[in-house]
Structures are given as C-alpha cells and as structure tokens.
Amino acid sequence: MRHFIIVKLKDPREKEALAGPVKALFEQALEIQGIHEVKLHLSCSERPNRYDMMIEIIMEPEALPVYDASEPHLRWKQEYGSHIEAKAIFDCE
C-alpha cells in the first residue's frame, strides 16, 4: 500500500530547510519490517492554497500499525507538529 502524509506548513518558506531532516527521519522507518520505500515530494507551486510537502511510504498493510507506534512517527509528530498548519493522510493500493 501507499501511505501519504500531505502537509501544509505554517511558513512555506521552511519547506526547503525541513526537507532533508524530514526525509532522514522518515527513512528510519525503513528498518520496520514491511516498509519498502520512503519518498519526499516538495510542491513546485507557491500558491497559498497549495500544500507544501508530501511524504510517501510504500509498505505492506500489516506494517501500518507498527509504523504508527514507531519512534520515527512519534518524533515526526513531536518535532515537526509545531511547523504544520494542516495535514491530510491518504492510503491507497
């Protein structure tokens, strides 16, 4: 499955600076059995109604609850939650 985390930052000018650390944090999830790939996509549009960042995690469906309880996921929420204005989570095949 593909697990998407789509993020609108409070300050979109931070997206470039946050990209490296966020990608490195999510790449730690690759240690979880059933997680195969992590991708980070940055928006190429500066329009105010656009989201800024999308994290894509390719995983087995059984890995989702393990990921939800994982250190990288908890650190994401703790360390980057204050930068986020809005987010959407989307899962698909």
XYZ file of N, CA, C and O in Angstrom:
372
model
N 0.838 -1.181 0.000
C 0.000 0.000 0.000
C 0.874 1.232 0.000
O 2.051 1.171 0.331
N 0.269 2.328 -0.372
C 0.943 3.627 -0.338
C 0.275 4.473 0.743
O -0.936 4.601 0.762
N 1.096 4.990 1.631
C 0.639 5.823 2.745
C 1.194 7.224 2.472
O 2.408 7.409 2.378
N 0.298 8.191 2.306
C 0.694 9.564 2.011
C 0.394 10.458 3.208
O -0.685 10.379 3.793
N 1.341 11.319 3.533
C 1.160 12.364 4.534
C 1.356 13.676 3.776
O 2.457 13.957 3.290
N 0.295 14.444 3.641
C 0.323 15.661 2.834
C 0.241 16.847 3.795
O -0.698 16.937 4.592
N 1.220 17.725 3.730
C 1.425 18.732 4.771
C 1.397 20.156 4.210
O 2.054 20.443 3.204
N 0.671 21.008 4.903
C 0.721 22.451 4.655
C 1.455 23.056 5.842
O 1.043 22.910 6.992
N 2.561 23.709 5.572
C 3.372 24.305 6.632
C 2.826 25.669 7.037
O 2.239 26.386 6.219
N 3.056 26.023 8.283
C 2.687 27.369 8.743
C 3.484 28.417 7.972
O 2.961 29.480 7.650
N 4.751 28.120 7.712
C 5.609 29.014 6.941
C 6.176 28.226 5.760
O 7.141 27.486 5.912
N 5.577 28.368 4.584
C 6.027 27.590 3.426
C 7.481 27.822 3.041
O 8.081 27.000 2.373
N 8.052 28.933 3.489
C 9.469 29.201 3.176
C 10.393 28.201 3.868
O 11.549 28.085 3.495
N 9.872 27.457 4.847
C 10.676 26.468 5.572
C 10.805 25.137 4.837
O 11.602 24.299 5.250
N 10.043 24.929 3.780
C 9.992 23.591 3.193
C 11.351 23.094 2.731
O 11.673 21.927 2.937
N 12.164 23.943 2.148
C 13.491 23.505 1.691
C 14.382 23.122 2.883
O 15.076 22.112 2.845
N 14.350 23.929 3.927
C 15.176 23.658 5.100
C 14.724 22.405 5.848
O 15.550 21.682 6.413
N 13.434 22.148 5.853
C 12.908 20.983 6.564
C 13.019 19.688 5.758
O 12.994 18.603 6.337
N 13.142 19.800 4.448
C 13.099 18.617 3.583
C 14.135 17.557 3.964
O 13.792 16.381 4.110
N 15.369 17.941 4.127
C 16.432 16.970 4.453
C 16.205 16.272 5.782
O 16.212 15.031 5.845
N 15.998 17.029 6.861
C 15.763 16.376 8.154
C 14.502 15.517 8.184
O 14.487 14.439 8.794
N 13.440 15.956 7.512
C 12.198 15.172 7.487
C 12.420 13.870 6.722
O 12.026 12.795 7.178
N 13.092 13.948 5.585
C 13.371 12.729 4.810
C 14.236 11.771 5.625
O 13.975 10.561 5.663
N 15.264 12.286 6.275
C 16.132 11.433 7.097
C 15.347 10.766 8.224
O 15.561 9.590 8.523
N 14.439 11.501 8.834
C 13.621 10.934 9.903
C 12.749 9.801 9.372
O 12.716 8.707 9.942
N 12.065 10.039 8.266
C 11.180 9.008 7.723
C 11.951 7.818 7.164
O 11.448 6.700 7.171
N 13.187 8.019 6.712
C 13.985 6.892 6.221
C 14.310 5.907 7.342
O 14.565 4.739 7.081
N 14.256 6.354 8.591
C 14.450 5.437 9.720
C 13.341 4.392 9.776
O 13.533 3.297 10.296
N 12.184 4.712 9.207
C 11.071 3.754 9.178
C 11.375 2.571 8.265
O 10.716 1.535 8.363
N 12.374 2.690 7.405
C 12.747 1.575 6.539
C 13.251 0.375 7.342
O 13.312 -0.733 6.814
N 13.598 0.594 8.589
C 14.022 -0.504 9.460
C 12.845 -1.365 9.917
O 13.035 -2.463 10.424
N 11.629 -0.876 9.738
C 10.426 -1.613 10.140
C 10.113 -2.648 9.059
O 10.046 -2.313 7.869
N 9.930 -3.880 9.496
C 9.602 -4.932 8.546
C 8.300 -4.587 7.828
O 7.308 -4.214 8.460
N 8.327 -4.696 6.505
C 7.143 -4.405 5.706
C 7.119 -3.008 5.120
O 6.255 -2.697 4.306
N 8.064 -2.153 5.511
C 8.175 -0.826 4.890
C 9.290 -0.917 3.859
O 10.417 -1.289 4.173
N 8.961 -0.575 2.615
C 9.867 -0.808 1.495
C 10.523 0.442 0.941
O 11.630 0.375 0.418
N 9.837 1.556 1.015
C 10.377 2.759 0.380
C 9.766 4.005 1.010
O 8.610 3.988 1.435
N 10.555 5.065 1.066
C 10.098 6.365 1.559
C 10.498 7.411 0.518
O 11.641 7.426 0.055
N 9.547 8.248 0.149
C 9.815 9.334 -0.792
C 9.300 10.636 -0.195
O 8.278 10.639 0.491
N 10.009 11.709 -0.471
C 9.568 13.034 -0.050
C 9.384 13.879 -1.305
O 10.278 13.951 -2.150
N 8.221 14.489 -1.444
C 7.915 15.349 -2.578
C 7.646 16.754 -2.046
O 6.894 16.923 -1.091
N 8.269 17.755 -2.677
C 8.004 19.147 -2.330
C 7.174 19.775 -3.435
O 7.372 19.494 -4.621
N 6.271 20.636 -3.053
C 5.436 21.333 -4.029
C 6.303 22.244 -4.888
O 7.228 22.899 -4.391
N 5.982 22.286 -6.159
C 6.693 23.189 -7.069
C 5.882 24.466 -7.294
O 6.253 25.310 -8.101
N 4.800 24.617 -6.556
C 3.925 25.777 -6.686
C 3.978 26.590 -5.398
O 4.016 26.043 -4.307
N 3.964 27.874 -5.545
C 3.998 28.769 -4.384
C 2.620 29.374 -4.097
O 2.513 30.347 -3.364
N 1.581 28.821 -4.661
C 0.243 29.363 -4.438
C -0.190 29.118 -2.995
O 0.075 28.061 -2.423
N -0.883 30.085 -2.396
C -1.240 29.969 -0.980
C -2.240 28.842 -0.672
O -2.307 28.390 0.467
N -2.962 28.367 -1.669
C -3.933 27.296 -1.405
C -3.349 25.905 -1.679
O -4.076 24.927 -1.730
N -2.037 25.816 -1.825
C -1.371 24.537 -2.075
C -0.715 24.016 -0.794
O -0.279 24.781 0.058
N -0.617 22.709 -0.713
C 0.149 22.092 0.360
C 1.620 22.097 -0.051
O 1.948 22.235 -1.227
N 2.513 21.952 0.925
C 3.937 22.173 0.681
C 4.777 20.918 0.532
O 5.806 20.931 -0.133
N 4.361 19.839 1.162
C 5.212 18.662 1.264
C 4.337 17.413 1.293
O 3.255 17.428 1.873
N 4.844 16.343 0.652
C 4.130 15.074 0.708
C 5.144 13.971 0.975
O 6.133 13.840 0.250
N 4.896 13.212 2.021
C 5.716 12.057 2.352
C 4.955 10.831 1.874
O 3.772 10.676 2.191
N 5.622 9.994 1.114
C 5.020 8.772 0.593
C 5.785 7.583 1.168
O 7.006 7.512 1.030
N 5.059 6.684 1.803
C 5.670 5.486 2.361
C 5.008 4.282 1.703
O 3.785 4.130 1.764
N 5.820 3.455 1.073
C 5.319 2.238 0.441
C 5.545 1.101 1.429
O 6.683 0.852 1.851
N 4.442 0.446 1.802
C 4.513 -0.560 2.858
C 3.469 -1.642 2.657
O 2.506 -1.458 1.919
N 3.665 -2.725 3.365
C 2.644 -3.760 3.469
C 1.571 -3.231 4.417
O 1.896 -2.539 5.403
N 0.300 -3.524 4.181
C -0.756 -3.021 5.077
C -0.530 -3.394 6.546
O -0.848 -2.616 7.441
N 0.060 -4.553 6.790
C 0.307 -5.000 8.170
C 1.332 -4.135 8.885
O 1.415 -4.148 10.118
N 2.143 -3.393 8.139
C 3.176 -2.543 8.746
C 2.614 -1.229 9.273
O 3.265 -0.559 10.071
N 1.405 -0.861 8.856
C 0.852 0.442 9.252
C 0.727 0.606 10.771
O 1.199 1.608 11.314
N 0.138 -0.349 11.508
C 0.064 -0.148 12.966
C 1.436 -0.139 13.640
O 1.635 0.565 14.638
N 2.385 -0.874 13.084
C 3.747 -0.867 13.642
C 4.380 0.497 13.394
O 5.006 1.078 14.287
N 4.195 1.021 12.194
C 4.696 2.348 11.875
C 4.063 3.407 12.787
O 4.746 4.280 13.307
N 2.746 3.320 12.988
C 2.055 4.308 13.828
C 2.641 4.388 15.235
O 2.636 5.453 15.844
N 3.136 3.275 15.746
C 3.701 3.236 17.099
C 5.219 3.413 17.103
O 5.842 3.393 18.166
N 5.819 3.634 15.941
C 7.279 3.663 15.825
C 7.880 4.989 16.299
O 7.224 6.035 16.327
N 9.154 4.920 16.607
C 9.913 6.097 17.029
C 9.916 7.195 15.951
O 9.678 8.358 16.271
N 10.177 6.870 14.675
C 10.154 7.942 13.674
C 8.798 8.651 13.587
O 8.749 9.877 13.456
N 7.713 7.897 13.672
C 6.389 8.515 13.592
C 6.128 9.409 14.806
O 5.625 10.526 14.675
N 6.496 8.932 15.981
C 6.292 9.725 17.195
C 7.166 10.980 17.186
O 6.717 12.060 17.577
N 8.406 10.843 16.716
C 9.287 12.014 16.622
C 8.776 13.008 15.590
O 8.891 14.225 15.785
N 8.227 12.521 14.479
C 7.634 13.401 13.457
C 6.583 14.292 14.094
O 6.582 15.507 13.922
N 5.693 13.684 14.848
C 4.622 14.447 15.472
C 5.168 15.423 16.516
O 4.743 16.576 16.588
N 6.120 14.942 17.308
C 6.660 15.765 18.392
C 7.540 16.905 17.867
O 7.404 18.048 18.295
N 8.433 16.621 16.936
C 9.415 17.603 16.499
C 8.906 18.535 15.397
O 9.387 19.663 15.274
N 7.971 18.070 14.588
C 7.544 18.866 13.441
C 6.092 19.329 13.520
O 5.663 20.131 12.696
N 5.360 18.854 14.497
C 3.958 19.243 14.637
C 3.764 20.746 14.731
O 2.797 21.291 14.193
N 4.688 21.433 15.360
C 4.547 22.885 15.525
C 4.742 23.649 14.217
O 4.387 24.819 14.122
N 5.301 22.998 13.196
C 5.502 23.636 11.892
C 4.307 23.445 10.962
O 4.242 24.052 9.900
N 3.377 22.581 11.353
C 2.299 22.169 10.452
C 1.024 22.978 10.698
O 0.533 23.036 11.822
N 0.507 23.545 9.632
C -0.775 24.242 9.693
C -1.921 23.250 9.478
O -2.953 23.327 10.131
N -1.730 22.328 8.532
C -2.764 21.334 8.218
C -2.080 20.116 7.611
O -0.991 20.230 7.035
N -2.720 18.962 7.738
C -2.212 17.774 7.063
C -3.370 16.859 6.720
O -4.438 16.919 7.326
N -3.119 16.033 5.727
C -4.082 15.024 5.309
C -3.316 13.712 5.187
O -2.159 13.685 4.779
N -3.983 12.637 5.562
C -3.403 11.304 5.451
C -4.255 10.549 4.439
O -5.486 10.569 4.515
N -3.588 9.871 3.502
C -4.313 9.151 2.454
C -3.615 7.830 2.205
O -2.394 7.798 2.020
N -4.358 6.740 2.245
C -3.836 5.409 1.971
C -4.515 4.855 0.726
O -5.729 5.021 0.537
N -3.731 4.174 -0.127
C -4.318 3.553 -1.317
C -3.467 2.350 -1.699
O -2.373 2.139 -1.182
N -4.014 1.570 -2.610
C -3.309 0.379 -3.118
C -2.215 0.796 -4.066
O -2.236 1.782 -4.696
